[in-house]
XYZ file of C-alpha atoms in Angstrom:
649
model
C 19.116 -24.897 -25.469
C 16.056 -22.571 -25.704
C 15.845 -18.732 -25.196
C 15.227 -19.167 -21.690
C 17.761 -21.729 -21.075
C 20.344 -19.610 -22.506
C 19.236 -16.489 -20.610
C 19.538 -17.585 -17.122
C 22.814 -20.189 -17.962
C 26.225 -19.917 -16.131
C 27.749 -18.058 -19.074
C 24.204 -16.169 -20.671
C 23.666 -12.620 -20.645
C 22.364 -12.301 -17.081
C 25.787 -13.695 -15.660
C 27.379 -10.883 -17.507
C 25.569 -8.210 -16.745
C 24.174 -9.012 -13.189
C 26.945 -8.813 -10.346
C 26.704 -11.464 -8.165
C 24.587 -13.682 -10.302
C 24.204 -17.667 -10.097
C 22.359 -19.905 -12.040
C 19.652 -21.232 -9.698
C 17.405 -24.311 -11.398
C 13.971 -22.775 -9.366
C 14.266 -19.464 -11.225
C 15.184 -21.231 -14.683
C 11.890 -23.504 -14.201
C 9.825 -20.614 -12.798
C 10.759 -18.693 -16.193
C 10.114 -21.505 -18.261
C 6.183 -21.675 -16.477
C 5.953 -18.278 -17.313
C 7.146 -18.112 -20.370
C 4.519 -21.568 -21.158
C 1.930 -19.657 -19.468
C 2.139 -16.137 -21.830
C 2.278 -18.005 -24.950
C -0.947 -20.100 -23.970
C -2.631 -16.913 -22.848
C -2.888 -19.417 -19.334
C -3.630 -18.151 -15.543
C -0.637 -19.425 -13.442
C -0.393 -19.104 -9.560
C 3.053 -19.456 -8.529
C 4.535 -19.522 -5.134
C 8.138 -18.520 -4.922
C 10.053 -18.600 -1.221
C 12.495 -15.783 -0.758
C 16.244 -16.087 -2.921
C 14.308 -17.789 -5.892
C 14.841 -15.007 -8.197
C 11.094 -14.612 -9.254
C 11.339 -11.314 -10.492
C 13.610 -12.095 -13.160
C 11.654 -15.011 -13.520
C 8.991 -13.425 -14.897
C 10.284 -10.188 -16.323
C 12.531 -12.076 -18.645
C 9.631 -14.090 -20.169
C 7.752 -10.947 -20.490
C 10.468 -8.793 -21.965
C 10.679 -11.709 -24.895
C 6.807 -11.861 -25.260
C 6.761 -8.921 -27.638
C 3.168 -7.976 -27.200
C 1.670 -4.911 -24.116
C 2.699 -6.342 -20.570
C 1.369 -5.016 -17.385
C 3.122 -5.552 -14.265
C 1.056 -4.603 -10.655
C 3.212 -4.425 -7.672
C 1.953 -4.428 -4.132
C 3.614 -1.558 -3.079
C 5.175 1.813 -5.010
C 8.201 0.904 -3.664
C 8.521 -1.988 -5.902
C 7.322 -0.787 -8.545
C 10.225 2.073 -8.685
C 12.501 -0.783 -8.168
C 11.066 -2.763 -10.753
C 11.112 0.295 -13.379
C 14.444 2.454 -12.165
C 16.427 -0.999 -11.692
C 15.643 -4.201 -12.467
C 13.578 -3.571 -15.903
C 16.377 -1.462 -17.109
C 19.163 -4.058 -16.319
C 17.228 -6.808 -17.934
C 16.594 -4.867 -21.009
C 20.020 -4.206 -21.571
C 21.301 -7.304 -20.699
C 18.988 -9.180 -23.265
C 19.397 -6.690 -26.037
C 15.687 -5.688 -26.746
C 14.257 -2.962 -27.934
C 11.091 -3.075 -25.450
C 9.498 0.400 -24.360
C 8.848 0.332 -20.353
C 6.990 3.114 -18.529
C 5.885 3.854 -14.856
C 2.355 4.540 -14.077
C 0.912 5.745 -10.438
C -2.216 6.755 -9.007
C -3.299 10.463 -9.764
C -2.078 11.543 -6.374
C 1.301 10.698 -7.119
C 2.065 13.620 -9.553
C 1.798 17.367 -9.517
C -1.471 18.760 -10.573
C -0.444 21.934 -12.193
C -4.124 23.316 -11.539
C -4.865 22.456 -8.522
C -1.035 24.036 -7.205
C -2.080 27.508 -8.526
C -5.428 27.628 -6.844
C -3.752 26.480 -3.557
C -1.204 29.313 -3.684
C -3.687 31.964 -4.808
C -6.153 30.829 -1.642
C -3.072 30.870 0.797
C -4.997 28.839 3.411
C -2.813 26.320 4.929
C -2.513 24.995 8.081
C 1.079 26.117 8.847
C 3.938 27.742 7.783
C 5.817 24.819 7.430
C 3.126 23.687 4.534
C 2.975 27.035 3.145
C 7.162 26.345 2.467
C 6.795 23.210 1.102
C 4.210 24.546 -1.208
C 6.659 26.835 -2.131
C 8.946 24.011 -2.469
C 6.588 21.907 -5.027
C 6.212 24.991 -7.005
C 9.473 25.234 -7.691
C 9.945 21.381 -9.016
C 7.029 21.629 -10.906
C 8.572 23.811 -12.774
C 11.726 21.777 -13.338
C 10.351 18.512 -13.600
C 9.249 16.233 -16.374
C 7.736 13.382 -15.011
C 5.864 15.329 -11.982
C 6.264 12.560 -10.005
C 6.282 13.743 -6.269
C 8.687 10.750 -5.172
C 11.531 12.881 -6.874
C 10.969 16.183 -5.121
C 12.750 14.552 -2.248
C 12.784 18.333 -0.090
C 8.976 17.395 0.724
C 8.157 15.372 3.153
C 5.941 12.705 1.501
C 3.132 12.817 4.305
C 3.214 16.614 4.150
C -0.270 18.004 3.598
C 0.716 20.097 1.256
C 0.721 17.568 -1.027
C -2.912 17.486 -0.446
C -3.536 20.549 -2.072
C -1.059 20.490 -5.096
C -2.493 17.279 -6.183
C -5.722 16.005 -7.666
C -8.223 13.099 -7.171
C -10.259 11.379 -8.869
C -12.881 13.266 -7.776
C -11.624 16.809 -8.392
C -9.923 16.022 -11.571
C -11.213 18.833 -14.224
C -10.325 16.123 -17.091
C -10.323 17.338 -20.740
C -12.064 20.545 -18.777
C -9.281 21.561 -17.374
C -7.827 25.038 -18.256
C -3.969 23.562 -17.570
C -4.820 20.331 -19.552
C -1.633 20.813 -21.898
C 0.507 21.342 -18.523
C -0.818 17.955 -16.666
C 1.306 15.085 -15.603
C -0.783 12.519 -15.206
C -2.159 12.732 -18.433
C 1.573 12.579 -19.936
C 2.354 9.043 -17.863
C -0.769 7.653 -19.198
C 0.055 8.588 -22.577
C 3.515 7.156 -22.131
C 1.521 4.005 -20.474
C -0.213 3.578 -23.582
C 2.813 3.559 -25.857
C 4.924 1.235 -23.706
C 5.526 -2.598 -24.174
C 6.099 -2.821 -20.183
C 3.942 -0.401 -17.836
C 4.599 -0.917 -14.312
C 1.661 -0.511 -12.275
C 0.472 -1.139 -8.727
C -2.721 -2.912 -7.487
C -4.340 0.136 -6.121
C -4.215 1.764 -9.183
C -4.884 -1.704 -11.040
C -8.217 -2.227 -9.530
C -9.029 1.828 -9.154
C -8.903 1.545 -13.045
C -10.728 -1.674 -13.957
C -13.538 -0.662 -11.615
C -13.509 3.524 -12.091
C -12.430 3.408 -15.254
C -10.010 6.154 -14.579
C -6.532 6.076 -14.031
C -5.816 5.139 -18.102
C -6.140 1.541 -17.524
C -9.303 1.500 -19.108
C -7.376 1.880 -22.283
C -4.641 0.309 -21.502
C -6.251 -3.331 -20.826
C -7.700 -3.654 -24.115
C -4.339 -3.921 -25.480
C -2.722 -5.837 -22.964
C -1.555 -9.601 -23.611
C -0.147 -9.952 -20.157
C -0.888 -9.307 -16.804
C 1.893 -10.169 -13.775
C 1.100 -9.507 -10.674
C 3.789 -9.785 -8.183
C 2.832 -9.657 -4.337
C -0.296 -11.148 -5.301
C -0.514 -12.148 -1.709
C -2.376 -8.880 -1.119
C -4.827 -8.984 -3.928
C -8.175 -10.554 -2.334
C -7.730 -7.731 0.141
C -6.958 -4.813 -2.424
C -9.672 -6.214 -5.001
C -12.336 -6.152 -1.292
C -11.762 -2.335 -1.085
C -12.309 -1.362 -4.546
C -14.876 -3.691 -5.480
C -17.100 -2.228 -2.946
C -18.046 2.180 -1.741
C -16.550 4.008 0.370
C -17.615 7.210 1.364
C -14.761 9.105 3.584
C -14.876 11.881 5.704
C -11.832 12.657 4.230
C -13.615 12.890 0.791
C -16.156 14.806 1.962
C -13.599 17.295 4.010
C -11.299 17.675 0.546
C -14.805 18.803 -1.174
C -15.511 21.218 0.776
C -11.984 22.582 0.553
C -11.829 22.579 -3.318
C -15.457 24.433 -3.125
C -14.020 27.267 -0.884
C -10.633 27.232 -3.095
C -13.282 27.545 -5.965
C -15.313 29.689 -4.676
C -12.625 32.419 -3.622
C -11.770 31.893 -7.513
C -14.694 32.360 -9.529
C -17.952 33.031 -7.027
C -16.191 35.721 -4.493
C -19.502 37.549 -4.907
C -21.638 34.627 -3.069
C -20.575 34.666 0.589
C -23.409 31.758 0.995
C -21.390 29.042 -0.643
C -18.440 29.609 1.920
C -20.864 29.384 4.357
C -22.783 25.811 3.511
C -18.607 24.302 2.919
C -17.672 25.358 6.445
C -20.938 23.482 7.639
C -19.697 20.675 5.585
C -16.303 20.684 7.134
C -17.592 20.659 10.549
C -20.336 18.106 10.174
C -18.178 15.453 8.678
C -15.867 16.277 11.420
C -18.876 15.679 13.847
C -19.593 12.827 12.259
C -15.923 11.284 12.952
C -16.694 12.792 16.507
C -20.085 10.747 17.504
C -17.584 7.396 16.848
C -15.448 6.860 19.796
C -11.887 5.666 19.661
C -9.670 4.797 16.546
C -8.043 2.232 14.408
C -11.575 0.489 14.943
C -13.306 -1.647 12.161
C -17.267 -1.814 13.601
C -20.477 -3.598 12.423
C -22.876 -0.809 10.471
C -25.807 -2.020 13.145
C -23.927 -1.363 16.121
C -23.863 2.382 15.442
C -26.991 2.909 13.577
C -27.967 2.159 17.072
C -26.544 5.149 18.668
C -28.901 7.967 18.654
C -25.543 10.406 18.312
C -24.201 8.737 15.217
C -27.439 8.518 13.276
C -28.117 12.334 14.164
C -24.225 13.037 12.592
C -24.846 10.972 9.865
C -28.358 12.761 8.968
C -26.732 16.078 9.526
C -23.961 15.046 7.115
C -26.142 13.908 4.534
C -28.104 17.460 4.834
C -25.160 19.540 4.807
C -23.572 17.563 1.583
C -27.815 18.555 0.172
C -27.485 22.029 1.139
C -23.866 22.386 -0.598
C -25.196 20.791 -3.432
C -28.476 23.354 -3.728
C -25.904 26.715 -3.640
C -23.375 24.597 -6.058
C -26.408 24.208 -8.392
C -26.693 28.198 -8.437
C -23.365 28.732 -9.269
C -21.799 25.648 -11.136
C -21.623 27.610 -14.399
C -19.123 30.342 -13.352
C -16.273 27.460 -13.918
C -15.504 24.039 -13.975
C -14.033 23.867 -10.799
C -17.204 24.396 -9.265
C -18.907 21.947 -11.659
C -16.672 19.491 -10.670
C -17.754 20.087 -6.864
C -21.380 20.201 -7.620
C -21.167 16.690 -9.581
C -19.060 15.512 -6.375
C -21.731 16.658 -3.914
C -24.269 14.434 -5.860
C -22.159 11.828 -5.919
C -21.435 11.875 -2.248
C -25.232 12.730 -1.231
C -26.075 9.543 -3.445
C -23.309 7.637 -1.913
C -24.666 8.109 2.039
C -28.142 7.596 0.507
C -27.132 4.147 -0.819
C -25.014 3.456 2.877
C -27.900 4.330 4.966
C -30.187 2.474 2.985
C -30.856 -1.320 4.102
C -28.560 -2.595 1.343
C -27.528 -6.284 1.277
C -26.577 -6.186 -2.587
C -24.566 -4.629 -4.793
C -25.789 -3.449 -8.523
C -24.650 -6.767 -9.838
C -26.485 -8.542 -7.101
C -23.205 -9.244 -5.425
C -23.850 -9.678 -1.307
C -22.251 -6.744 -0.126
C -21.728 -6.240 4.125
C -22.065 -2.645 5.597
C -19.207 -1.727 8.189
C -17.501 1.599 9.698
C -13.914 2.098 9.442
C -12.276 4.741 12.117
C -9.161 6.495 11.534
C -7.541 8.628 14.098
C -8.697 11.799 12.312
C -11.268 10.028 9.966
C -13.852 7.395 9.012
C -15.434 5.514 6.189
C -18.566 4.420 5.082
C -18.374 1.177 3.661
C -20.210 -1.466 1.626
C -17.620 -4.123 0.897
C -18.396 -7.635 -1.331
C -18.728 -10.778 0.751
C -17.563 -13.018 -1.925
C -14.887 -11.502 -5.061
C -14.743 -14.576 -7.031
C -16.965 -13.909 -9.611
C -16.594 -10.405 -9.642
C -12.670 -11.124 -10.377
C -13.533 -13.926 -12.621
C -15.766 -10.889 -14.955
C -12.984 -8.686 -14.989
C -10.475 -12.385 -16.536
C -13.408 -12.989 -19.027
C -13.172 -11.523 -22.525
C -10.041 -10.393 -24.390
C -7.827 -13.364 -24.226
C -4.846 -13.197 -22.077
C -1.958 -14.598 -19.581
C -2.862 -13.820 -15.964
C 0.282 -14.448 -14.020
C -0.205 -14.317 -9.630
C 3.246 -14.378 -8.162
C 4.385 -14.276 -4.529
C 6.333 -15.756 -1.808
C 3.112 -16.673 0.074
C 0.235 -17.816 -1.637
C 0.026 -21.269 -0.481
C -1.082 -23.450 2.706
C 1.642 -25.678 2.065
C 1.847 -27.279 -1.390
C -2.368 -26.011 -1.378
C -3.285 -23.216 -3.044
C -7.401 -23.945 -2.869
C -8.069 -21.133 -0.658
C -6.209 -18.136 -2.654
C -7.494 -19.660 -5.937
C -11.261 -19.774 -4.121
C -11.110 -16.241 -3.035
C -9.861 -15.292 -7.026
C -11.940 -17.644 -8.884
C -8.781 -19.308 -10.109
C -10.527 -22.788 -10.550
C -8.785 -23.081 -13.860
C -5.313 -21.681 -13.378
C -2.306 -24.068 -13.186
C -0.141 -23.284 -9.865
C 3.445 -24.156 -8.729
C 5.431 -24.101 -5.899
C 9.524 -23.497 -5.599
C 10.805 -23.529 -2.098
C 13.871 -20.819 -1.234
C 17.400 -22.267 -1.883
C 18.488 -20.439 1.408
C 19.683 -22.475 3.949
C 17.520 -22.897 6.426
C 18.732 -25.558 8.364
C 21.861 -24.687 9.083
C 21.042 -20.886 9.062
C 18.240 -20.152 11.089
C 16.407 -21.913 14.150
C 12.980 -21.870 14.955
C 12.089 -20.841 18.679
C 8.998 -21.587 20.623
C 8.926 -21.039 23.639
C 7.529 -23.394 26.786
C 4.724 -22.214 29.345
C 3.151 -19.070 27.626
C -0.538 -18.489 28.621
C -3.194 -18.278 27.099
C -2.713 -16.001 23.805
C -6.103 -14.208 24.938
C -5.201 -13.939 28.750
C -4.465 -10.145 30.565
C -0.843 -10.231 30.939
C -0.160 -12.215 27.352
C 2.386 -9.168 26.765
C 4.119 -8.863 30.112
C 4.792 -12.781 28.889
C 5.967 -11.627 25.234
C 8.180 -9.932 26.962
C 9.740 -11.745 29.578
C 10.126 -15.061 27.206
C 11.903 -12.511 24.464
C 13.980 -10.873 26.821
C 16.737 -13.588 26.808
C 16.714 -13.782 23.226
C 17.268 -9.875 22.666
C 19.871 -9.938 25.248
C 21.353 -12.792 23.416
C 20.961 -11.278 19.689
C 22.009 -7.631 21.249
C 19.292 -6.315 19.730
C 19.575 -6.515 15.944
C 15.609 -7.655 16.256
C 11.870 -6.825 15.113
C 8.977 -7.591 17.867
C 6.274 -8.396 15.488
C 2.588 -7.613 17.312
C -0.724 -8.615 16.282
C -2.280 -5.088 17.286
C -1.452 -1.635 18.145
C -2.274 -2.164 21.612
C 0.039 -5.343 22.150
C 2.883 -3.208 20.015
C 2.721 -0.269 22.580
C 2.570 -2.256 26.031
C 5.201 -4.223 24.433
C 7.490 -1.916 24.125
C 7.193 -0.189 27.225
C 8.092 -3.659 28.945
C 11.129 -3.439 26.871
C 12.226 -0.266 27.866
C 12.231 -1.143 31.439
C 13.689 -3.898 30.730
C 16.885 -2.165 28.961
C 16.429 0.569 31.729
C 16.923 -2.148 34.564
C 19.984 -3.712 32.872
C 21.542 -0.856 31.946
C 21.698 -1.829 28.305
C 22.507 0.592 25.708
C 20.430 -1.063 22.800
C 18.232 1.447 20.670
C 14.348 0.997 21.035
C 12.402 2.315 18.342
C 8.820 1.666 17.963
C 5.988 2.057 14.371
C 5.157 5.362 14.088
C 8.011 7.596 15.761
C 8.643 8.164 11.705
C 7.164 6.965 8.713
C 8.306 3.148 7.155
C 11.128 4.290 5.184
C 12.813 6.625 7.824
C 12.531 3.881 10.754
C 14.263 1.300 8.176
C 17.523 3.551 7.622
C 17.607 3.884 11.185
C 17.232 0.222 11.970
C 20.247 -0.558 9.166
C 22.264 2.239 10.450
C 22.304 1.797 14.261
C 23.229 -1.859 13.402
C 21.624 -2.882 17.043
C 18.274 -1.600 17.614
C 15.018 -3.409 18.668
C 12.260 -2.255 16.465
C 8.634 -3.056 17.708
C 6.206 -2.786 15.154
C 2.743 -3.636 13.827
C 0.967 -4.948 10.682
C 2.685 -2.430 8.253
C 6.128 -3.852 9.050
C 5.041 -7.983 8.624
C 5.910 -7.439 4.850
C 7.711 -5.770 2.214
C 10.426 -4.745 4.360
C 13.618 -5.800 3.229
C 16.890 -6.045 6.174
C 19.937 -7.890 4.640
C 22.608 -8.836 6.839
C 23.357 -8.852 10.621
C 21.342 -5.898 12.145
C 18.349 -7.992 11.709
C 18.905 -11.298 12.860
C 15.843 -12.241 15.563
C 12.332 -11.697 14.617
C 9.712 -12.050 17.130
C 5.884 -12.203 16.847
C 3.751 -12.735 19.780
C 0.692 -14.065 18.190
C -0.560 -16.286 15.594
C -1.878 -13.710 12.946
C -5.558 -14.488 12.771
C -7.613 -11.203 12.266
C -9.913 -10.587 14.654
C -13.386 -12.274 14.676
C -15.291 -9.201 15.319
C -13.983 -7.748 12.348
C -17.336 -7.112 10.410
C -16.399 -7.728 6.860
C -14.713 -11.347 8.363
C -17.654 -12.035 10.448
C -20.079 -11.625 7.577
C -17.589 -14.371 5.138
C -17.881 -16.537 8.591
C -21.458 -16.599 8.642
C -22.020 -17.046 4.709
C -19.751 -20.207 4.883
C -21.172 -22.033 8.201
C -24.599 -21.098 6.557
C -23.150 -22.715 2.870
C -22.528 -25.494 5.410
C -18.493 -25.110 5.082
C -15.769 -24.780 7.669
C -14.518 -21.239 7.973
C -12.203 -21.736 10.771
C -9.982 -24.228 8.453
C -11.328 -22.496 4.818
C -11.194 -18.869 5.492
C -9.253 -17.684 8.518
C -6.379 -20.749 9.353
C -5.359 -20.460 5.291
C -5.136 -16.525 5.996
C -3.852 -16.742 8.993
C -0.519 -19.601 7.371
C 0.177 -16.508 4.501
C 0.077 -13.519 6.778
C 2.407 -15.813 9.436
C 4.745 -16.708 6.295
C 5.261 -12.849 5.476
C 6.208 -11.948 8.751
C 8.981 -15.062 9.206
C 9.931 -14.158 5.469
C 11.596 -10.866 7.048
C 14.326 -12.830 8.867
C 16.564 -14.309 5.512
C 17.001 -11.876 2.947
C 20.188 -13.597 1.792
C 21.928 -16.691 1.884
C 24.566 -15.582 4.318
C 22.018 -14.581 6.777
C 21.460 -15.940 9.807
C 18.586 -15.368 12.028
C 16.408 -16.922 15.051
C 12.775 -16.707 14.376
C 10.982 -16.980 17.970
C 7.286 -17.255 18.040
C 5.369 -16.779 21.352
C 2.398 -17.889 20.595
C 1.381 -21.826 22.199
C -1.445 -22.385 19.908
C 1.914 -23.226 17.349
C 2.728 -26.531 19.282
C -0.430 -26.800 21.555
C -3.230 -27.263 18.856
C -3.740 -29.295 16.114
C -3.840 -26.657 13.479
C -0.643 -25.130 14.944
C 1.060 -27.772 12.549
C -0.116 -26.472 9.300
C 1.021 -23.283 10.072
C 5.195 -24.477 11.036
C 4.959 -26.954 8.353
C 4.354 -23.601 5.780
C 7.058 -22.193 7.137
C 10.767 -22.442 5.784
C 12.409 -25.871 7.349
C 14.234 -24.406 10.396
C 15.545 -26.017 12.959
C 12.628 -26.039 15.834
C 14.092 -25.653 20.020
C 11.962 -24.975 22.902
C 14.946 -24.080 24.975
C 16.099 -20.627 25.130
C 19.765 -21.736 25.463
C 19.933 -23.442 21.825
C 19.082 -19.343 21.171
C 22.073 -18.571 22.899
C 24.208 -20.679 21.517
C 23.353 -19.940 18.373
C 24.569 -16.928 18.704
C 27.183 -17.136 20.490
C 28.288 -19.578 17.500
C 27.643 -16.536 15.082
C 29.889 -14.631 17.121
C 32.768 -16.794 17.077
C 32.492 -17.628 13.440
């Protein structure tokens, strides 16, 4: 029996110190992949369905490795998981001596310097921020890590927070006067020293391509790289293998110059002056751009005489900041630091506004608009990542491990391997041991319209009505858009108003993520509509989530700029998009959002989708053929029953 063998056996060391734990044969052969893969220095792609195990499965093998592991998570949520819990357990429970540390993005700890200049300016929009300020104060000084997820009296989405953090951008480095005092450098050093940093892919990517978060050092060293949730990576590699210029960038400059200037240039009333008019013409700018949560084609509003006059008096107000910075930059490094940021942002729009099809490595890029409800980006964005992934793989020899629950189309992994530049990694797929058959039941549902027709919602709702009734509640309504979410749920509520039904409605963004969740769990019968940010890594064991419902097929839509511009790259390469790009998408995004029904193997769950295009078209086939192998019913009374049989069990 080898190492691994032994580890993850009936009697080894996980059985005794894991409660609960049962020797599964997917997890034991995962582990042995990965474990194959890190001694070869190999790239492995490996799909593992829900209950597999997979992040033992690959800590284990790293733990034993002995040489620098990275592990990038796709959310911060994990990764506290990962390094509070499961690292931790493992460690112990194998007897190793391994070092593991936790690494975040800058804006994730205290910055001691930029706290003091926020209390000494006193500007704040409320009093409620001015208290929490207070409040972070008060743990800086009690902390040792810094990290803002344990001062748990501050609302994470407070914007004080804003203000007694840094950014990459206002970051005083070595500079800085409270260097000795500063958090972030502390983690990194810790990073550095560790056997196991946890990481996630923001940060990951923000490093390799910035240079900046410590990673820059720390992949040199590095003999392993895990990435669990790699699902998300060709999207999170997109954003920072491109430029962005923000309006919220440009709004937090000319804060930290007015902070600055109140500090060290109180005599030069002119520099308050040309921030305000760079607060209030990137707010302009955000105003010429009607509506929100849009992504838009660059042309389209280059065309509008009000946007290109914004954008021109943007880039002359960031030129005029610049020109009073330049007068006063030596009076301290804070306003250094602005003036460099000014030239980086003026150079920035220049580059945006300028008819650029290419990047600097003569990478076609695509120029889009992103619009926020309070802000908007500029952004040039790479129509192809392959080879700029494949540079970042090339050089020091290593194990590149891409784990996830959804990576392939089937038993195909092509597509996510094309998008990588995985041509030479080995891949594997283990299917759930849930089951599924006798668990769960697959609902479609007969005579829905026409997913693109006017009343497509009013029909969501009236087909999922019986199945809520018959669930009583306990469900997520999954919705392709915003829109759909909101009319959605208003059909609901009339719908529980009507019938007198007493079942809690809650809907994406009456709280943040977290808050919603404990809610959900707690009230033990509530409906939760939601959007995109609840299709995945949202985790509901047992009975108060037992029917998920999504009304659409999840293809993104083909106006999207960035998608439109990979659309017309392959038809012009000759290729199919439609069955290369957007249905292989389309199969992982679907097998997220059914992957929030069974957590555990004593769950039971209906999974109904709405959506006709799932029986009516041809392609509808590869998408329920990814998906775990439920039962399939087009009659709304085998939903009944089954749960009228959970009831009676």
């Amino acid at each position: 029996m080898n190492e691994i063998e032994r580890i993850f056996a009936p009697e080894g060391p996980l059985a005794a110190a894991v409660a609960g734990f049962r020797p599964r044969p997917m997890q034991l052969e995962m582990a042995q992949r990965i474990a194959k893969a890190i001694a070869g220095n190999l790239a492995l792609v490996a799909e593992a369905g829900t209950g597999t195990g997979k992040t033992f499965a690959y800590l284990a093998p790293a733990l034993l490795s002995g040489g620098k592991v990275i592990v990038s998570t796709g959310t911060k949520t994990l990764q506290d998981q990962l390094f509070n819990r499961d690292l931790p357990t493992l460690r112990n429970a194998l007897k190793v001596g391994a070092s593991i540390a936790l690494l975040k993005g800058r804006a994730n700890y205290v910055c001691p310097y930029h706290l003091e200049r926020a209390l000494s300016a006193g500007r704040l929009a409320s009093r409620e921020e001015a208290a929490h300020l207070r409040r972070i104060a008060r743990f800086a000084e009690r902390t040792k890590s810094g990290d803002k997820a344990e001062c748990i009296d501050v609302p994470e989405d407070s914007g004080a927070w804003a203000l007694a953090t840094s950014t990459r951008e206002n970051c005083l480095g070595q500079e800085c006067p409270n260097v000795k005092d500063c958090f972030v450098l502390a983690a990194r050093q810790n990073a550095l020293l560790a056997d196991v940093v946890v990481v996630n892919h923001h940060l990951f990517f923000a490093d390799v391509m910035l240079k900046d978060e410590g990673m820059g050092e720390l992949l040199p060293a590095c003999n392993t790289i895990i990435f669990d949730e790699a699902h998300q990576l060709p999207e999170v590699a997109g954003l920072f293998f491109g430029e962005s210029v923000s309006t919220s960038q440009i709004i937090e400059l000319a804060r930290d110059t007015k902070n600055e200037g109140i500090v060290a240039a109180k005599d030069y009333p002119a520099l308050q002056d040309a921030a305000q008019a760079l607060d209030k013409a990137a707010r302009d700018l955000r105003l010429a751009v009607k509506g929100e949560n849009l992504r838009l084609p660059a042309a389209r509003l280059e065309a509008e005489t009000e946007f290109r006059a914004a954008l021109q008096g943007l880039a002359d107000a960031v030129k005029e900041l610049g020109r009073h910075l330049g007068t006063q930059a030596e009076r301290g490094e804070g306003l250094a630091n602005c003036l460099r940021r000014a030239q980086e942002m003026a150079q920035g729009l220049a580059r945006w506004s300028g008819g650029q099809t290419e990047d600097a490595a003569g990478d076609a890029v695509v120029k889009w608009v992103e619009v926020y409800s309070q802000a908007m980006s500029l952004n040039l964005t790479p129509l192809d990542i392959a080879p700029i992934f494949q540079r970042q793989m090339e050089g020091h020899p290593r194990a590149w491990i891409f784990a996830s629950a959804t990576l392939a189309v089937g038993n195909n992994f092509s597509h996510y391997c094309g998008e990588l530049g995985l041509a030479e990694a080995d891949t594997a797929v283990w299917g759930s041991p849930f089951d599924y058959e006798n668990n769960a039941l697959l609902y479609s549902p007969l005579g829905m319209p026409d997913p693109n027709s006017a009343l497509y919602q009013e029909a969501v709702a009236e087909a999922a009505w019986p199945a809520i009734r018959a669930s009583g509640g306990r469900a997520f309504v999954l919705c392709t858009s915003l829109r759909a979410m909101r009319r959605i749920r208003e059909l609901l509520q009339e719908k529980l108003t009507s019938e007198g039904l007493d079942l809690p409605l809650l809907m994406q963004g009456e709280g943040s993520r977290s808050e919603l969740l404990e809610r959900f769990r707690f009230l033990g019968n509530a409906i939760l509509v939601a959007s995109q940010s609840f299709w995945e890594g949202v985790d509901v064991r047992g009975e108060a989530l037992s029917l998920v419902v999504i009304d659409k097929l999840p293809f993104a839509p083909p106006d999207d700029p960035v998608l439109s511009a990979r659309i017309d790259r392959l038809r012009a390469a000759g290729r199919n998009p439609f069955m290369e790009y957007q249905l292989p998408r389309a199969v992982i995004s679907m097998k997220q959002g059914s992957g929030r029904l069974i957590r555990d193997e004593d769950d039971r769950g209906v999974l109904m989708i709405c959506d006709p295009r799932l029986t009516g078209k041809p392609y509808g086939k590869a998408i329920w053929r990814s998906l775990p192998p439920m039962r399939r019913t087009r009659d709304v009374a085998d939903v009944e029953n089954f749960f009228a049989q959970g009831r009676e069990a």
